[in-house]
Amino acid sequence: MSDTITWGMMLRKLPSIANAIPRLVKGMKVANVKDPTQTCGLGWSFEQATLRNPDGPALLQGEVVLTYSQVNQWANRMAHHLIAQGIGKGDVVAVFIENRPELLVTILAVAKVGAISALLNTAQTRDTLAHSLNLVAPAAIVVGEELVPTFSAVRERVAIEATRTWFIADQNTCKPPGIAPDGFINLMTACADGCADNPASSRQVFFDDPCFYLYTSGTTGLPKAGVFKHGRWMRSYVSFGMIALDMRPEDVIYCTLPLYHATGLCVCWGSAISGACGFAIRRKFSASQFWSDVRHYRATTIGYVGELCRYLVDQPPGAHDSQHGVKKMIGNGLRPGAWGEFKRRFGVNHICELYAASDGNIGFSNILNFDNTVGFSLMSWELAAYDHDSGAPTRDATGFMRKVAKGEEGLLLAKIDDKAPLDGYTDPQKTETVVLHDVFKKGDRYFNTGDLLRNIGFGHARFVDRLGDTYRWKGENVSTTEVENTLLKHPTISEAVAYGVEIENTNGRAGMAAITPAESLATLDFSELLAFARQQLPAYAVPLFLRVKVKMETTGTFKYQKTRLKDEAFDPGKTGDDPIYAWLPGTDTYVRVTEQLLAQIQGGKYRY
């Protein structure tokens, strides 16, 4: 795997570059809305797609196929009802529905009103759910039948009027069915006879108006609500759908990602709307049914996150693995070790890896189809030197930050300006914590992404690690991504999560990895596994501790729960049924950690 992009590699891409330039020029014109009185955003873009392809499939799930005209009219009826109930521009409507067409129709209707959808994580319950709701003070909520018990458990802790607590049944909702539970109003019944014309409010939405509140996953504490404005929707749906993927009405995107997060909602659905093409969804990801669904929907494009791809690769090989119509895929987090294998086995030509964050102002995309890169960005960015202990960018004697050299890893900083404004969080104080001032010259401002990238040439970058996931041991910086990729090469390991843990009376953080065996604990040869790690990794990066898990806990977007793993560390009293193993100094294997051995390690008996 080459670490840099060379002139030769770029020359081979000249046809791709030539094909991309017209899309790039057109896309930049559409995306960079500057006139504060120019209509734009989700509602407007869907209405434009409807004009382009009124009878083409817009939303598909199972045997349900809804055309652009049907979805647009359905959303219009709902929008007119919301307006009649007093919901107006800037009001917050919480949306709590699993992946199904009704979720997207509701979001579209709220956008047409000019209101803001607070997209609740459907896995949240109790205190976390109550926190997420109260954080944005919603004027109303729309709850899917499948989540009524979850919402009802926190209802008394949230101030939403019963007249604006709407219910959507879980079956046959294209027609107004069923009776809502006590305390809920059936939204489909209420809006069934409403006006199907585009509401006037959808033409009064502008680039600086908020479209969604998207919550952080909460892996490092209670969720924060990031603001996603309509201007950013324009940049996202054009950048990925038009420029990166060149979506057309004959395309179909298949997405199993949760639609309360930006990759599924903004990147994948936005790309479908950009191409006025079909968007096929599933309630929850299924590795065994994935390619069957792809063939059923005749999908040409798939949305992914890295772990989803690994689950697919881990499925038993089949004769039909490459017998489908998918030529393109878009998402993030595909590991270099799986990149080539995925392409070869499943026959996907273009992996459009991207880098973006729902709370940031920058996006990269792999438009030119190089391997193992997040591509390039049209926004202004720099990689800055940082302090390996604190994670903060460092300043020199002049008070400004230093840009790292090409090929060197650095902290990604994205310039905040008119072309790339920062929407931030609902809490201005939290927004200010990620803004850096006077960075490279007086008066400039940059968004601190907290991520480490490497410039590999020609404006392209490679993702290195989350800054919070790196740790320092024996005076060296350890990349958890590197450790995880190495462990996953071992045939007896199917999942690996690396992190740093503290040993009393030592400096830095020692390496630890939670691993899931490909078969069972009995198949792990700890002496051989240690020898493998020592051969593949620098000495300082070899994990000193292993935690064996039958199943790894993840968020809805397959992010591992590292905070909990770090907190429990290598204490068998905290890790439940998960056995812990330690590599003791001077030995050649991992041994089981008992309460007695834990006390000896923390008491300094072993010199690390």
mmCIF file of N, CA and C in Angstrom, residues 431-508:
data_model
loop_
_atom_site.group_PDB
_atom_site.id
_atom_site.type_symbol
_atom_site.label_atom_id
_atom_site.label_comp_id
_atom_site.label_asym_id
_atom_site.label_seq_id
_atom_site.Cartn_x
_atom_site.Cartn_y
_atom_site.Cartn_z
ATOM 1 N N THR A 431 -20.170 24.905 21.456
ATOM 2 C CA THR A 431 -19.626 25.240 20.136
ATOM 3 C C THR A 431 -18.288 25.940 20.286
ATOM 4 N N GLU A 432 -18.202 26.862 21.221
ATOM 5 C CA GLU A 432 -16.972 27.650 21.388
ATOM 6 C C GLU A 432 -15.792 26.771 21.800
ATOM 7 N N THR A 433 -16.051 25.640 22.432
ATOM 8 C CA THR A 433 -14.948 24.774 22.865
ATOM 9 C C THR A 433 -14.230 24.122 21.689
ATOM 10 N N VAL A 434 -14.863 24.069 20.509
ATOM 11 C CA VAL A 434 -14.214 23.438 19.348
ATOM 12 C C VAL A 434 -13.725 24.465 18.328
ATOM 13 N N VAL A 435 -13.803 25.742 18.687
ATOM 14 C CA VAL A 435 -13.349 26.807 17.781
ATOM 15 C C VAL A 435 -11.998 27.342 18.261
ATOM 16 N N LEU A 436 -11.041 27.380 17.341
ATOM 17 C CA LEU A 436 -9.708 27.932 17.624
ATOM 18 C C LEU A 436 -9.577 29.299 16.965
ATOM 19 N N HIS A 437 -8.998 30.255 17.688
ATOM 20 C CA HIS A 437 -8.833 31.615 17.183
ATOM 21 C C HIS A 437 -7.358 31.928 16.955
ATOM 22 N N ASP A 438 -7.087 32.845 16.015
ATOM 23 C CA ASP A 438 -5.708 33.300 15.737
ATOM 24 C C ASP A 438 -4.788 32.099 15.548
ATOM 25 N N VAL A 439 -5.128 31.275 14.587
ATOM 26 C CA VAL A 439 -4.453 29.983 14.399
ATOM 27 C C VAL A 439 -3.168 30.137 13.602
ATOM 28 N N PHE A 440 -3.277 30.607 12.363
ATOM 29 C CA PHE A 440 -2.097 30.799 11.523
ATOM 30 C C PHE A 440 -1.843 32.269 11.228
ATOM 31 N N LYS A 441 -2.857 33.100 11.487
ATOM 32 C CA LYS A 441 -2.696 34.549 11.407
ATOM 33 C C LYS A 441 -3.764 35.199 12.270
ATOM 34 N N LYS A 442 -3.569 36.426 12.588
ATOM 35 C CA LYS A 442 -4.477 37.138 13.480
ATOM 36 C C LYS A 442 -5.882 37.199 12.876
ATOM 37 N N GLY A 443 -6.865 36.813 13.669
ATOM 38 C CA GLY A 443 -8.255 36.958 13.268
ATOM 39 C C GLY A 443 -8.867 35.749 12.592
ATOM 40 N N ASP A 444 -8.052 34.748 12.212
ATOM 41 C CA ASP A 444 -8.655 33.585 11.573
ATOM 42 C C ASP A 444 -9.281 32.647 12.618
ATOM 43 N N ARG A 445 -10.181 31.793 12.153
ATOM 44 C CA ARG A 445 -10.864 30.849 13.039
ATOM 45 C C ARG A 445 -10.888 29.481 12.362
ATOM 46 N N TYR A 446 -10.674 28.439 13.170
ATOM 47 C CA TYR A 446 -10.686 27.071 12.650
ATOM 48 C C TYR A 446 -11.493 26.175 13.578
ATOM 49 N N PHE A 447 -12.148 25.181 12.973
ATOM 50 C CA PHE A 447 -12.835 24.145 13.729
ATOM 51 C C PHE A 447 -11.840 23.034 14.049
ATOM 52 N N ASN A 448 -11.734 22.691 15.325
ATOM 53 C CA ASN A 448 -10.845 21.615 15.756
ATOM 54 C C ASN A 448 -11.613 20.297 15.669
ATOM 55 N N THR A 449 -11.288 19.468 14.686
ATOM 56 C CA THR A 449 -12.023 18.224 14.470
ATOM 57 C C THR A 449 -11.713 17.171 15.530
ATOM 58 N N GLY A 450 -10.523 17.280 16.155
ATOM 59 C CA GLY A 450 -10.118 16.244 17.098
ATOM 60 C C GLY A 450 -9.667 14.966 16.423
ATOM 61 N N ASP A 451 -9.438 15.014 15.106
ATOM 62 C CA ASP A 451 -9.036 13.832 14.351
ATOM 63 C C ASP A 451 -7.657 14.012 13.741
ATOM 64 N N LEU A 452 -6.928 12.920 13.652
ATOM 65 C CA LEU A 452 -5.600 12.932 13.058
ATOM 66 C C LEU A 452 -5.684 12.411 11.629
ATOM 67 N N LEU A 453 -5.130 13.183 10.699
ATOM 68 C CA LEU A 453 -5.072 12.786 9.300
ATOM 69 C C LEU A 453 -3.639 12.917 8.799
ATOM 70 N N ARG A 454 -3.379 12.351 7.627
ATOM 71 C CA ARG A 454 -2.070 12.469 6.987
ATOM 72 C C ARG A 454 -2.271 12.947 5.558
ATOM 73 N N ASN A 455 -1.545 13.957 5.163
ATOM 74 C CA ASN A 455 -1.595 14.465 3.789
ATOM 75 C C ASN A 455 -0.774 13.529 2.905
ATOM 76 N N ILE A 456 -1.426 12.860 1.934
ATOM 77 C CA ILE A 456 -0.715 11.897 1.093
ATOM 78 C C ILE A 456 -0.490 12.425 -0.326
ATOM 79 N N GLY A 457 -0.695 13.725 -0.513
ATOM 80 C CA GLY A 457 -0.365 14.346 -1.787
ATOM 81 C C GLY A 457 -1.573 14.699 -2.624
ATOM 82 N N PHE A 458 -1.418 15.753 -3.436
ATOM 83 C CA PHE A 458 -2.449 16.215 -4.356
ATOM 84 C C PHE A 458 -3.760 16.510 -3.637
ATOM 85 N N GLY A 459 -3.639 17.074 -2.447
ATOM 86 C CA GLY A 459 -4.821 17.471 -1.686
ATOM 87 C C GLY A 459 -5.566 16.335 -1.045
ATOM 88 N N HIS A 460 -5.068 15.094 -1.194
ATOM 89 C CA HIS A 460 -5.735 13.926 -0.625
ATOM 90 C C HIS A 460 -5.207 13.636 0.779
ATOM 91 N N ALA A 461 -6.077 13.066 1.598
ATOM 92 C CA ALA A 461 -5.708 12.764 2.982
ATOM 93 C C ALA A 461 -6.090 11.338 3.321
ATOM 94 N N ARG A 462 -5.418 10.825 4.340
ATOM 95 C CA ARG A 462 -5.746 9.501 4.870
ATOM 96 C C ARG A 462 -6.080 9.656 6.342
ATOM 97 N N PHE A 463 -7.181 9.063 6.752
ATOM 98 C CA PHE A 463 -7.566 9.117 8.169
ATOM 99 C C PHE A 463 -6.583 8.270 8.973
ATOM 100 N N VAL A 464 -6.120 8.808 10.106
ATOM 101 C CA VAL A 464 -5.168 8.091 10.957
ATOM 102 C C VAL A 464 -5.861 7.576 12.215
ATOM 103 N N ASP A 465 -6.496 8.474 12.958
ATOM 104 C CA ASP A 465 -7.106 8.052 14.218
ATOM 105 C C ASP A 465 -7.905 9.197 14.814
ATOM 106 N N ARG A 466 -8.800 8.850 15.729
ATOM 107 C CA ARG A 466 -9.421 9.854 16.583
ATOM 108 C C ARG A 466 -8.384 10.261 17.621
ATOM 109 N N LEU A 467 -8.238 11.532 17.862
ATOM 110 C CA LEU A 467 -7.215 11.981 18.802
ATOM 111 C C LEU A 467 -7.420 11.379 20.179
ATOM 112 N N GLY A 468 -8.668 11.267 20.594
ATOM 113 C CA GLY A 468 -8.943 10.693 21.910
ATOM 114 C C GLY A 468 -8.655 9.208 21.981
ATOM 115 N N ASP A 469 -8.464 8.588 20.828
ATOM 116 C CA ASP A 469 -8.204 7.151 20.811
ATOM 117 C C ASP A 469 -6.718 6.819 20.776
ATOM 118 N N THR A 470 -5.881 7.791 20.486
ATOM 119 C CA THR A 470 -4.445 7.543 20.539
ATOM 120 C C THR A 470 -4.002 7.588 22.003
ATOM 121 N N TYR A 471 -2.926 6.928 22.289
ATOM 122 C CA TYR A 471 -2.383 7.002 23.646
ATOM 123 C C TYR A 471 -0.861 6.947 23.568
ATOM 124 N N ARG A 472 -0.220 7.341 24.656
ATOM 125 C CA ARG A 472 1.239 7.454 24.684
ATOM 126 C C ARG A 472 1.788 6.447 25.699
ATOM 127 N N TRP A 473 2.765 5.634 25.236
ATOM 128 C CA TRP A 473 3.362 4.608 26.090
ATOM 129 C C TRP A 473 4.840 4.490 25.751
ATOM 130 N N LYS A 474 5.673 4.457 26.775
ATOM 131 C CA LYS A 474 7.123 4.386 26.600
ATOM 132 C C LYS A 474 7.638 5.520 25.710
ATOM 133 N N GLY A 475 6.995 6.688 25.881
ATOM 134 C CA GLY A 475 7.417 7.865 25.127
ATOM 135 C C GLY A 475 7.000 7.861 23.668
ATOM 136 N N GLU A 476 6.193 6.893 23.268
ATOM 137 C CA GLU A 476 5.768 6.778 21.877
ATOM 138 C C GLU A 476 4.254 6.917 21.769
ATOM 139 N N ASN A 477 3.812 7.434 20.629
ATOM 140 C CA ASN A 477 2.386 7.559 20.378
ATOM 141 C C ASN A 477 1.881 6.301 19.687
ATOM 142 N N VAL A 478 0.827 5.737 20.237
ATOM 143 C CA VAL A 478 0.272 4.497 19.699
ATOM 144 C C VAL A 478 -1.065 4.805 19.020
ATOM 145 N N SER A 479 -1.199 4.372 17.781
ATOM 146 C CA SER A 479 -2.452 4.519 17.053
ATOM 147 C C SER A 479 -3.315 3.289 17.296
ATOM 148 N N THR A 480 -4.498 3.502 17.857
ATOM 149 C CA THR A 480 -5.382 2.366 18.096
ATOM 150 C C THR A 480 -5.801 1.714 16.784
ATOM 151 N N THR A 481 -5.924 2.522 15.739
ATOM 152 C CA THR A 481 -6.299 1.975 14.441
ATOM 153 C C THR A 481 -5.251 0.986 13.945
ATOM 154 N N GLU A 482 -3.974 1.334 14.116
ATOM 155 C CA GLU A 482 -2.899 0.440 13.684
ATOM 156 C C GLU A 482 -2.951 -0.869 14.475
ATOM 157 N N VAL A 483 -3.143 -0.785 15.784
ATOM 158 C CA VAL A 483 -3.200 -1.984 16.611
ATOM 159 C C VAL A 483 -4.390 -2.853 16.208
ATOM 160 N N GLU A 484 -5.552 -2.224 16.014
ATOM 161 C CA GLU A 484 -6.752 -2.973 15.638
ATOM 162 C C GLU A 484 -6.584 -3.665 14.286
ATOM 163 N N ASN A 485 -6.046 -2.926 13.307
ATOM 164 C CA ASN A 485 -5.838 -3.510 11.980
ATOM 165 C C ASN A 485 -4.911 -4.717 12.045
ATOM 166 N N THR A 486 -3.882 -4.619 12.890
ATOM 167 C CA THR A 486 -2.933 -5.730 13.017
ATOM 168 C C THR A 486 -3.595 -6.947 13.644
ATOM 169 N N LEU A 487 -4.309 -6.757 14.728
ATOM 170 C CA LEU A 487 -4.963 -7.878 15.398
ATOM 171 C C LEU A 487 -5.995 -8.555 14.495
ATOM 172 N N LEU A 488 -6.666 -7.758 13.670
ATOM 173 C CA LEU A 488 -7.686 -8.329 12.791
ATOM 174 C C LEU A 488 -7.094 -9.186 11.676
ATOM 175 N N LYS A 489 -5.799 -9.072 11.464
ATOM 176 C CA LYS A 489 -5.148 -9.945 10.487
ATOM 177 C C LYS A 489 -4.999 -11.370 11.012
ATOM 178 N N HIS A 490 -5.107 -11.526 12.325
ATOM 179 C CA HIS A 490 -4.932 -12.851 12.909
ATOM 180 C C HIS A 490 -6.190 -13.688 12.675
ATOM 181 N N PRO A 491 -6.042 -14.917 12.199
ATOM 182 C CA PRO A 491 -7.229 -15.701 11.792
ATOM 183 C C PRO A 491 -8.178 -16.061 12.920
ATOM 184 N N THR A 492 -7.735 -16.021 14.175
ATOM 185 C CA THR A 492 -8.644 -16.413 15.266
ATOM 186 C C THR A 492 -9.369 -15.227 15.891
ATOM 187 N N ILE A 493 -9.164 -14.008 15.357
ATOM 188 C CA ILE A 493 -9.791 -12.800 15.914
ATOM 189 C C ILE A 493 -10.753 -12.216 14.889
ATOM 190 N N SER A 494 -12.002 -11.996 15.295
ATOM 191 C CA SER A 494 -12.996 -11.431 14.379
ATOM 192 C C SER A 494 -13.270 -9.955 14.654
ATOM 193 N N GLU A 495 -13.068 -9.505 15.892
ATOM 194 C CA GLU A 495 -13.245 -8.091 16.227
ATOM 195 C C GLU A 495 -12.154 -7.676 17.194
ATOM 196 N N ALA A 496 -11.730 -6.416 17.089
ATOM 197 C CA ALA A 496 -10.691 -5.912 17.985
ATOM 198 C C ALA A 496 -10.903 -4.429 18.225
ATOM 199 N N VAL A 497 -10.821 -4.026 19.479
ATOM 200 C CA VAL A 497 -10.922 -2.619 19.873
ATOM 201 C C VAL A 497 -9.729 -2.317 20.785
ATOM 202 N N ALA A 498 -8.899 -1.391 20.372
ATOM 203 C CA ALA A 498 -7.701 -1.063 21.149
ATOM 204 C C ALA A 498 -7.893 0.262 21.876
ATOM 205 N N TYR A 499 -7.258 0.389 23.053
ATOM 206 C CA TYR A 499 -7.366 1.603 23.854
ATOM 207 C C TYR A 499 -6.244 1.601 24.888
ATOM 208 N N GLY A 500 -6.042 2.738 25.529
ATOM 209 C CA GLY A 500 -5.001 2.856 26.538
ATOM 210 C C GLY A 500 -5.577 2.831 27.945
ATOM 211 N N VAL A 501 -4.867 2.175 28.865
ATOM 212 C CA VAL A 501 -5.312 2.100 30.261
ATOM 213 C C VAL A 501 -4.149 2.459 31.186
ATOM 214 N N GLU A 502 -4.471 2.931 32.352
ATOM 215 C CA GLU A 502 -3.444 3.358 33.298
ATOM 216 C C GLU A 502 -3.019 2.212 34.218
ATOM 217 N N ILE A 503 -1.705 2.086 34.416
ATOM 218 C CA ILE A 503 -1.139 1.196 35.433
ATOM 219 C C ILE A 503 -0.543 2.107 36.503
ATOM 220 N N GLU A 504 -0.879 1.857 37.742
ATOM 221 C CA GLU A 504 -0.398 2.730 38.815
ATOM 222 C C GLU A 504 1.129 2.796 38.819
ATOM 223 N N ASN A 505 1.611 4.019 39.086
ATOM 224 C CA ASN A 505 3.055 4.282 39.197
ATOM 225 C C ASN A 505 3.810 4.083 37.882
ATOM 226 N N THR A 506 3.103 4.253 36.758
ATOM 227 C CA THR A 506 3.778 4.278 35.456
ATOM 228 C C THR A 506 3.342 5.534 34.721
ATOM 229 N N ASN A 507 4.109 5.923 33.718
ATOM 230 C CA ASN A 507 3.771 7.086 32.910
ATOM 231 C C ASN A 507 3.008 6.652 31.666
ATOM 232 N N GLY A 508 2.108 7.499 31.233
ATOM 233 C CA GLY A 508 1.370 7.213 30.012
ATOM 234 C C GLY A 508 0.280 6.179 30.227
#
